[in-house]
GROMACS .gro file of C-alpha atoms in nm:
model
  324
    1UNK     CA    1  -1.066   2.571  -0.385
    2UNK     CA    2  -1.245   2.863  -0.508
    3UNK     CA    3  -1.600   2.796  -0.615
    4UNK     CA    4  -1.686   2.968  -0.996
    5UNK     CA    5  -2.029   2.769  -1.035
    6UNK     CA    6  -2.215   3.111  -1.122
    7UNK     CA    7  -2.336   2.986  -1.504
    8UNK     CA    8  -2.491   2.615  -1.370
    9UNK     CA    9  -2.871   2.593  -1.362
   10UNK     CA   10  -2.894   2.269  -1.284
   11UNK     CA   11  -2.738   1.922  -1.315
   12UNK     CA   12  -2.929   1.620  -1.460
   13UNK     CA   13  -2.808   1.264  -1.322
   14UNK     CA   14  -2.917   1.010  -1.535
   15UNK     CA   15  -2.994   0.667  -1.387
   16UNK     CA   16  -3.050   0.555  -1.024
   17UNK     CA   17  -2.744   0.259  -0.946
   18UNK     CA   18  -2.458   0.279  -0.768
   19UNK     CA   19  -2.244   0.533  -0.946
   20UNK     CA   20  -2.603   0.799  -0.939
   21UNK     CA   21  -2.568   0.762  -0.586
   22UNK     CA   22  -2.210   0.868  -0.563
   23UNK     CA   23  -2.267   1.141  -0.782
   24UNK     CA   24  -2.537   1.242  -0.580
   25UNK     CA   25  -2.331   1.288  -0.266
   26UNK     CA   26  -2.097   1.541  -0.479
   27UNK     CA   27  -2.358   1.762  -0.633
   28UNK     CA   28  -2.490   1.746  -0.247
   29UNK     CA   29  -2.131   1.853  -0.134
   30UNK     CA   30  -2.064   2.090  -0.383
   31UNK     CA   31  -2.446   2.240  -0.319
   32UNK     CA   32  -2.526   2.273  -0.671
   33UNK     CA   33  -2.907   2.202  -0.771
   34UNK     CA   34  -2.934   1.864  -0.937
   35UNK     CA   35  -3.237   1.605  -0.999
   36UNK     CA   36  -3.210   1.257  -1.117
   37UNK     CA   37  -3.363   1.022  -1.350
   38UNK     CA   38  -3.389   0.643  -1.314
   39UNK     CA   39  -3.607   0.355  -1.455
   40UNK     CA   40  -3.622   0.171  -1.131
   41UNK     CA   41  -3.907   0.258  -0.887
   42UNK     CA   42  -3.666   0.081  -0.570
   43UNK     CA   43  -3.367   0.257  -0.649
   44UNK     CA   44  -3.530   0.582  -0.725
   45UNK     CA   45  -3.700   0.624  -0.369
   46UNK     CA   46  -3.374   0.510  -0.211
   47UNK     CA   47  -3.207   0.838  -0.397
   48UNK     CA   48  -3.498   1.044  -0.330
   49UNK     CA   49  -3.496   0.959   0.047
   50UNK     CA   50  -3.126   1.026   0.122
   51UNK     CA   51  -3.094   1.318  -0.038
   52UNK     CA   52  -3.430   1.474  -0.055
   53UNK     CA   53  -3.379   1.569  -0.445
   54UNK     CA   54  -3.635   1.559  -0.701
   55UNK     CA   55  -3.632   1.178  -0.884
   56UNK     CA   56  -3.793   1.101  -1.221
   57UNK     CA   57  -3.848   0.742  -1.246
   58UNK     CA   58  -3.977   0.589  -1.556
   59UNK     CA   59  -3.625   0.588  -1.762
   60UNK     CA   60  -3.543   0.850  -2.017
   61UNK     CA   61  -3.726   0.781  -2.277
   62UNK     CA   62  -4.011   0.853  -2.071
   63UNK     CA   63  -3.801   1.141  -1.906
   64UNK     CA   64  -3.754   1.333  -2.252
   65UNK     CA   65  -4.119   1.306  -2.323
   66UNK     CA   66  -4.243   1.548  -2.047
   67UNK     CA   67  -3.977   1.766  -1.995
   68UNK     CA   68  -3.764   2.012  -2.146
   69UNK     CA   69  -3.364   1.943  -2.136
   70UNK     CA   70  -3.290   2.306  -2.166
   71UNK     CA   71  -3.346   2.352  -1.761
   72UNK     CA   72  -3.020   2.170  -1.749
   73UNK     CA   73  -2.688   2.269  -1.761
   74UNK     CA   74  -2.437   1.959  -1.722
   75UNK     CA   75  -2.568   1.617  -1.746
   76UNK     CA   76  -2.415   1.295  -1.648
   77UNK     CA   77  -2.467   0.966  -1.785
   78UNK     CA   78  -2.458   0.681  -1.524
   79UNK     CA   79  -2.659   0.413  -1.711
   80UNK     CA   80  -2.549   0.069  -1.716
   81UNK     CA   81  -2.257   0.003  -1.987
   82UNK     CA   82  -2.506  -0.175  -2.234
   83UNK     CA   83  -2.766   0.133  -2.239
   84UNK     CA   84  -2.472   0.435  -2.221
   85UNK     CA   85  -2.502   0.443  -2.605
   86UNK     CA   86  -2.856   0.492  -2.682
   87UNK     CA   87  -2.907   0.685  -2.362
   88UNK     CA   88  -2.629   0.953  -2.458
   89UNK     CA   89  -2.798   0.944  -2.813
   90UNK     CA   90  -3.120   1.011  -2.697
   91UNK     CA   91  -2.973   1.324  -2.455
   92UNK     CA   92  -2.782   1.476  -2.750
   93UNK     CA   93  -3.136   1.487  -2.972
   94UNK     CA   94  -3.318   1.648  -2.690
   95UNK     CA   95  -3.071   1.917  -2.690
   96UNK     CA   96  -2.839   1.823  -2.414
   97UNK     CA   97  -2.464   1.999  -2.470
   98UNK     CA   98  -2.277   1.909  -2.177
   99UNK     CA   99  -2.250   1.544  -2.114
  100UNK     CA  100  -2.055   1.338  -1.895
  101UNK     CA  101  -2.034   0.974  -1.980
  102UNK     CA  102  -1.947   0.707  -1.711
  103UNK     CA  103  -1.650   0.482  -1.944
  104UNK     CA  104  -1.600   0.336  -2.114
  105UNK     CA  105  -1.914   0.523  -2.325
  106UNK     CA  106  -1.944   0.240  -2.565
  107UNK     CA  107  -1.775  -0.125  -2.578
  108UNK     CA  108  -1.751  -0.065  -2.983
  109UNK     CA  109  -1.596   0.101  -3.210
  110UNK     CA  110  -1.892   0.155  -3.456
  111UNK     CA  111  -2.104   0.262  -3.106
  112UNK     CA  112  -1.838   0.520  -3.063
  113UNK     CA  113  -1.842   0.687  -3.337
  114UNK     CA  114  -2.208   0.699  -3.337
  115UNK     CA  115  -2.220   0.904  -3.075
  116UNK     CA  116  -1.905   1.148  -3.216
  117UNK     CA  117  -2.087   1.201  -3.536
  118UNK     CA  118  -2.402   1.320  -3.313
  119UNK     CA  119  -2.172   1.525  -3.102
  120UNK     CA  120  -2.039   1.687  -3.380
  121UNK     CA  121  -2.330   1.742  -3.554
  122UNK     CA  122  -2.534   1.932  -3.245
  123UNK     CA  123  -2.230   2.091  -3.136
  124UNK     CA  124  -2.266   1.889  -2.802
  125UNK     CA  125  -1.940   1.795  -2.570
  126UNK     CA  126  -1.942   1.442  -2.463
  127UNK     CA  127  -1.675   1.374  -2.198
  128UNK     CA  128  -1.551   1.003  -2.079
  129UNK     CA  129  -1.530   0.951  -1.677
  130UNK     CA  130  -1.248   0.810  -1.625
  131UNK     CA  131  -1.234   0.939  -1.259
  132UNK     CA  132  -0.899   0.795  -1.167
  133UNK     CA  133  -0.725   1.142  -1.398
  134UNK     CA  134  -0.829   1.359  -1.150
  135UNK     CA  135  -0.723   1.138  -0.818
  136UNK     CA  136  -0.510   1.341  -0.555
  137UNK     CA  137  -0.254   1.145  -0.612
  138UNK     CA  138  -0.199   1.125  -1.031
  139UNK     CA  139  -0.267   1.515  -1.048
  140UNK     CA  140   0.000   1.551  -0.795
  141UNK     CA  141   0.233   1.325  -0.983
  142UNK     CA  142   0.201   1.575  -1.301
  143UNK     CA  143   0.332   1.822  -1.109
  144UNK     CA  144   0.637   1.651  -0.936
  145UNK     CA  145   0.738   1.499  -1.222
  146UNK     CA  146   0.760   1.850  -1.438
  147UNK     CA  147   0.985   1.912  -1.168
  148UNK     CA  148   1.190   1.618  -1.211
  149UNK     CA  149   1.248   1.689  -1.584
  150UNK     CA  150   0.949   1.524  -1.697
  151UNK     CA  151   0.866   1.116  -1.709
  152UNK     CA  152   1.177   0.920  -1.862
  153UNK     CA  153   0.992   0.576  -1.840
  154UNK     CA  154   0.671   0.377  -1.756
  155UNK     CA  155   0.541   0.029  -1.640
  156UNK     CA  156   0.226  -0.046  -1.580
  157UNK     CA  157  -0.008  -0.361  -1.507
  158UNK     CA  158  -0.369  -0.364  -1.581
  159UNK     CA  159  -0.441  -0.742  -1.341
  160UNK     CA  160  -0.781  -0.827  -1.244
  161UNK     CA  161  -0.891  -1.034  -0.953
  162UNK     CA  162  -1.097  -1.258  -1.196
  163UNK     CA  163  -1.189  -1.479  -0.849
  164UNK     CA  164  -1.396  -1.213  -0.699
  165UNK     CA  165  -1.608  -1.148  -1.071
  166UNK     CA  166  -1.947  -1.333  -1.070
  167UNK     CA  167  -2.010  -1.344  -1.438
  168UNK     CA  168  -2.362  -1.346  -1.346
  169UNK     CA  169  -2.379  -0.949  -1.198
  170UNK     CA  170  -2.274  -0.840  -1.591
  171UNK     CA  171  -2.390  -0.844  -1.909
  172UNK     CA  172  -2.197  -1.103  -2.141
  173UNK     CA  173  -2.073  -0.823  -2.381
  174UNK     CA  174  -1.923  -0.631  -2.127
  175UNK     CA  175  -1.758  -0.960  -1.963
  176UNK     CA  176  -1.605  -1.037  -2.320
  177UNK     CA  177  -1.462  -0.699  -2.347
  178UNK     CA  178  -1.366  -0.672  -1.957
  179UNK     CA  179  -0.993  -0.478  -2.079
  180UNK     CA  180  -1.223  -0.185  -2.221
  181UNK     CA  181  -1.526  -0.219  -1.991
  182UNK     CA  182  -1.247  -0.188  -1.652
  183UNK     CA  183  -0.934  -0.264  -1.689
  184UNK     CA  184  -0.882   0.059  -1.901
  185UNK     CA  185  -0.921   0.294  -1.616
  186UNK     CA  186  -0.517   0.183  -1.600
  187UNK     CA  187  -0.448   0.214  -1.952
  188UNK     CA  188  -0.651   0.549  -1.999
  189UNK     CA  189  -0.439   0.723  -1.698
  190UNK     CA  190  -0.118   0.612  -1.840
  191UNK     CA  191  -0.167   0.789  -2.140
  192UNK     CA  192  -0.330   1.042  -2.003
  193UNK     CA  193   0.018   1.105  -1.816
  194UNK     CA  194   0.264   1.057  -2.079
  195UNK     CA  195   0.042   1.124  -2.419
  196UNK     CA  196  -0.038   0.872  -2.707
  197UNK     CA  197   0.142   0.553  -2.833
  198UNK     CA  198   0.329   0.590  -3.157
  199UNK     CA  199   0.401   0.236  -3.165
  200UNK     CA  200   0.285  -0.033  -2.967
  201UNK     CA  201   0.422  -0.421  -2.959
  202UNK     CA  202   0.112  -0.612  -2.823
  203UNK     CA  203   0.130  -1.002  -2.689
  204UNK     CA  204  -0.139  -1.221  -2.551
  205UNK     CA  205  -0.150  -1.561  -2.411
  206UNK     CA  206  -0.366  -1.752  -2.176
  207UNK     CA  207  -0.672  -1.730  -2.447
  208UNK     CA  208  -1.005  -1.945  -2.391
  209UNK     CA  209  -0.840  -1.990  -2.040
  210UNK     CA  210  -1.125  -1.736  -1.859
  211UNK     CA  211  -1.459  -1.920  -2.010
  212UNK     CA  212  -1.647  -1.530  -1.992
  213UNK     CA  213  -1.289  -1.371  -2.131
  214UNK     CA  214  -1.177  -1.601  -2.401
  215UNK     CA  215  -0.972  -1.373  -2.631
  216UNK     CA  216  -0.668  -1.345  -2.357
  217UNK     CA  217  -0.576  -1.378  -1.992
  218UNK     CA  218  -0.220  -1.268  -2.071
  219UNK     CA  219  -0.095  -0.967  -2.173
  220UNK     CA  220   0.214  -0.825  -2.225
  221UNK     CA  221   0.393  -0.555  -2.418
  222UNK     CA  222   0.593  -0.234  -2.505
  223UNK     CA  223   0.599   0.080  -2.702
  224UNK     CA  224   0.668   0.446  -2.741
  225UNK     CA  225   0.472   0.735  -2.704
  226UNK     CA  226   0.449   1.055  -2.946
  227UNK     CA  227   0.625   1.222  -2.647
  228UNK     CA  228   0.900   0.951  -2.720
  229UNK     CA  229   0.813   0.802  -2.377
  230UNK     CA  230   0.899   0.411  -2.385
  231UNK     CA  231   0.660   0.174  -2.142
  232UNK     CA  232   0.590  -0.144  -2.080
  233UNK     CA  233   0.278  -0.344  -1.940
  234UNK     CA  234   0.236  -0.696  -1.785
  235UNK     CA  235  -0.132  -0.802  -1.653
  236UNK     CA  236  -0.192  -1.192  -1.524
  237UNK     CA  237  -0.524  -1.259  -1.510
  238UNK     CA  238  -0.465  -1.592  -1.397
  239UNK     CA  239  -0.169  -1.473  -1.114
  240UNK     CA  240  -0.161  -1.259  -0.833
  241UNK     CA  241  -0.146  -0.887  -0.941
  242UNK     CA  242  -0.312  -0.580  -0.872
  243UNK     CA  243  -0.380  -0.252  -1.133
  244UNK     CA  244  -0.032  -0.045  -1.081
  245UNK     CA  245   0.140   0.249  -1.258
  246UNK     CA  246   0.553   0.260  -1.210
  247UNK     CA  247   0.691   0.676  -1.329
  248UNK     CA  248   1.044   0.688  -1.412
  249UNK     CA  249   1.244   1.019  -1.383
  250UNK     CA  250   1.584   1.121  -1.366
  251UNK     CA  251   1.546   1.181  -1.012
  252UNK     CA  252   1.362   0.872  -0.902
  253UNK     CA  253   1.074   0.617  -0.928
  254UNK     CA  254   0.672   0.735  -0.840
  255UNK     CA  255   0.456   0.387  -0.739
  256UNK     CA  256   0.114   0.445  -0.827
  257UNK     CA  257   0.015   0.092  -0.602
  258UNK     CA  258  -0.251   0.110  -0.548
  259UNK     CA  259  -0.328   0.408  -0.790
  260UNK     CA  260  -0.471   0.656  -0.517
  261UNK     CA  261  -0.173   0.653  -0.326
  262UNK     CA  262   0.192   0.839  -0.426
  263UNK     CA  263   0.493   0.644  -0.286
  264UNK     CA  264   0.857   0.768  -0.406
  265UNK     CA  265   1.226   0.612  -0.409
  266UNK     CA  266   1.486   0.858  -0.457
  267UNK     CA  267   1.798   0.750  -0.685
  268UNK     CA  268   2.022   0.554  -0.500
  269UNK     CA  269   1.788   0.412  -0.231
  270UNK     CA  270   1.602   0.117  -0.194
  271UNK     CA  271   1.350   0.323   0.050
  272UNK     CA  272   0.936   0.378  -0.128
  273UNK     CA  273   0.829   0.673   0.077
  274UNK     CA  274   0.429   0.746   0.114
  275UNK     CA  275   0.384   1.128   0.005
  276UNK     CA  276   0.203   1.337   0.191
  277UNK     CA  277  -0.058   1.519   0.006
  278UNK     CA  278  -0.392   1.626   0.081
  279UNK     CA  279  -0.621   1.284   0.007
  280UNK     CA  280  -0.956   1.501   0.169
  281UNK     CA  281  -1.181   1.477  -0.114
  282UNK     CA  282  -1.064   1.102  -0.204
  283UNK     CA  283  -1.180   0.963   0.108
  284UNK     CA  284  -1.486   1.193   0.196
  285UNK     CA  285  -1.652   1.037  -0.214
  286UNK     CA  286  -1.521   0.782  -0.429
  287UNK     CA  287  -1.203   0.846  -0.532
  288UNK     CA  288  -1.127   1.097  -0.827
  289UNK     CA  289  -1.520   1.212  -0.819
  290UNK     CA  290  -1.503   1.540  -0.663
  291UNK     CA  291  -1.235   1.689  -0.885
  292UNK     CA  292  -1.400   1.549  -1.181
  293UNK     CA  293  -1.753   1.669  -1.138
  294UNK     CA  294  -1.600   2.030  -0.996
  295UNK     CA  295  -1.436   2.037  -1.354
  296UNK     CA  296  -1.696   1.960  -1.546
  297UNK     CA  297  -1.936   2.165  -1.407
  298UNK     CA  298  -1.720   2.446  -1.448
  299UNK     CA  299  -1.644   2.363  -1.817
  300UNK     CA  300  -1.298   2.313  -1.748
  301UNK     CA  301  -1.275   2.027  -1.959
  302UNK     CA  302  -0.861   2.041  -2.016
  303UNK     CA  303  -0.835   1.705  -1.830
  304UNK     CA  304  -1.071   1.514  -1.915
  305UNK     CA  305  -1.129   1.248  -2.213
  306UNK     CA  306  -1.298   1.343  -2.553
  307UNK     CA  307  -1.537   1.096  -2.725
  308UNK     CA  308  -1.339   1.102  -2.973
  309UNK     CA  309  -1.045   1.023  -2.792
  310UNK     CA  310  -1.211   0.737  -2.644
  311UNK     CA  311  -1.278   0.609  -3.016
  312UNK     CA  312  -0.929   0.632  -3.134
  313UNK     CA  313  -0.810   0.439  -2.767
  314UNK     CA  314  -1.037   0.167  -2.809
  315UNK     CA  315  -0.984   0.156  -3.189
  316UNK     CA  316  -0.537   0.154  -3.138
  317UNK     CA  317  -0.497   0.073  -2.788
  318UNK     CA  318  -0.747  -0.151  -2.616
  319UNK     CA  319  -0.847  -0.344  -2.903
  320UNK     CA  320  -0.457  -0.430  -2.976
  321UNK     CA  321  -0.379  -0.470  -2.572
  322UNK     CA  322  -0.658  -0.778  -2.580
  323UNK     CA  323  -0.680  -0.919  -2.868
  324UNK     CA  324  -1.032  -0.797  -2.970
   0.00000   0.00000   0.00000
């Protein structure tokens, strides 16, 4: 991979959790300059001790009031769900242009478009991480399937392990909303692979059944992309399942199952074949993570999800998928 990083100054990772950290270890990779800023004294030291980086603590807010967000380049929003909004608000006032936003960037639509209207007013990009586009394996399957003749067909099942969710590690909003706050990493990368619904048929059943997730535990439905792509989609909360993406050519079936991996079955065989790609950068971060922050950072931003993408999505595609 040839490395074009000549315009960054620096990267700015905002907050100091889990998904900081593994941002962290790809700025550290990639050896690009970056400093972080987190409210939490604990989790700030932890970051500051592994990889001997500058750490603000304090929050933003705090952050924005003694420094100047020029020095920056590329900033990326790791926050926790209920703060991405105001966070990404505040950024966009103090100047910041480039900003990647961990998903789903807002759990409304009003929040959404709160931050679009900014964008578009200080001429700022505001991206959506939805890390699983850039996975070895789904950039891979754009290419074999342009091969193939293009996609003919797709299936695809959103399920959540509800058993291994303690309500008590999230906030109730984004527990209520769980289809846009998770589950949409499978929805986004379907349409991200065969473009945007013209027409979606939507079912739910199974509602009140999840006391946290009362609109629906049942989904199921069908539709047709502009692309005049038909798929289909069948998550059981309260079943056994697991998030999977079935591609339909004329030459065969791609299993996305789970979604890092590539398995295959030719026409006329019952065999699912493991391809072999180059998985290197999946299993040295968290899958997907490389890619996307190498992208980014070189403001290659072809691949990647829009704010205002993410507000049309949520406004004719989540919302309608779970009953919201």
């Amino acid at each position: 991979m040839s490395n074009n990083l000549k315009k960054i100054t620096k990267v700015l990772i905002v907050g100091s959790g889990y998904m900081a950290t593994e941002y962290a270890k790809v700025l550290t990779g990639l050896n690009i300059a970056y400093e972080v800023v987190g409210r939490g004294i604990s989790n700030c030291k932890k970051i500051e001790k592994k990889f001997l980086v500058k750490v603000h603590s304090g929050g933003i807010e705090h952050f924005l009031s003694n420094n100047i967000l020029s020095e920056y380049s590329h900033v990326i929003n790791t926050v926790n769900v209920n703060f991405l909004n105001q966070t990404t608000q505040s950024l966009i006032n103090a100047g910041a242009k480039k900003i990647l936003l961990e998903k789903p960037g807002d759990l409304t639509i009003s929040g959404l478009k709160k931050i679009s209207d900014l964008s578009n007013k200080n001429h700022a990009e505001v991206l959506i991480a939805y890390n699983r586009r850039f996975y070895s394996s789904i950039q891979n399957l754009k290419k074999l399937v342009k091969k193939d003749g293009g996609i003919t067909g797709v299936h695809f099942e959103f399920t959540e392990w509800i058993h291994t969710i303690n309500p008590e590690d999230y906030d109730n909003e984004s527990l209520a909303k769980w289809v846009i706050a998770n589950s949409s990493h499978v929805i986004d990368t379907v349409f991200y692979l065969i473009g945007k619904p013209k027409n979606i048929s939507s079912n739910i059943s199974g509602e009140a059944q999840i006391p946290w997730h009362p609109s629906a535990s049942i989904f199921y439905g069908s539709g047709e992309t502009e692309k005049n792509i038909p798929f289909t989609y069948h998550a059981n909360w309260l079943s056994a399942g697991r998030w999977a993406i079935r591609v339909l050519t004329k030459k065969g079936a791609y299993y996305l199952e789970p979604l890092e991996i590539l398995q295959k079955q030719d026409i006329g065989t019952t065999i699912i074949e493991k391809i072999d790609l180059d998985y290197s950068f999946d299993e040295k971060y968290k899958p997907g993570l490389y890619q996307q922050v190498y992208n980014f950072i070189n403001n290659n931003f072809e691949d990647f999800c829009t704010i205002e993408s993410q507000l049309i999505k949520t406004k004719n595609i989540y919302n309608q998928i779970a009953n919201y």
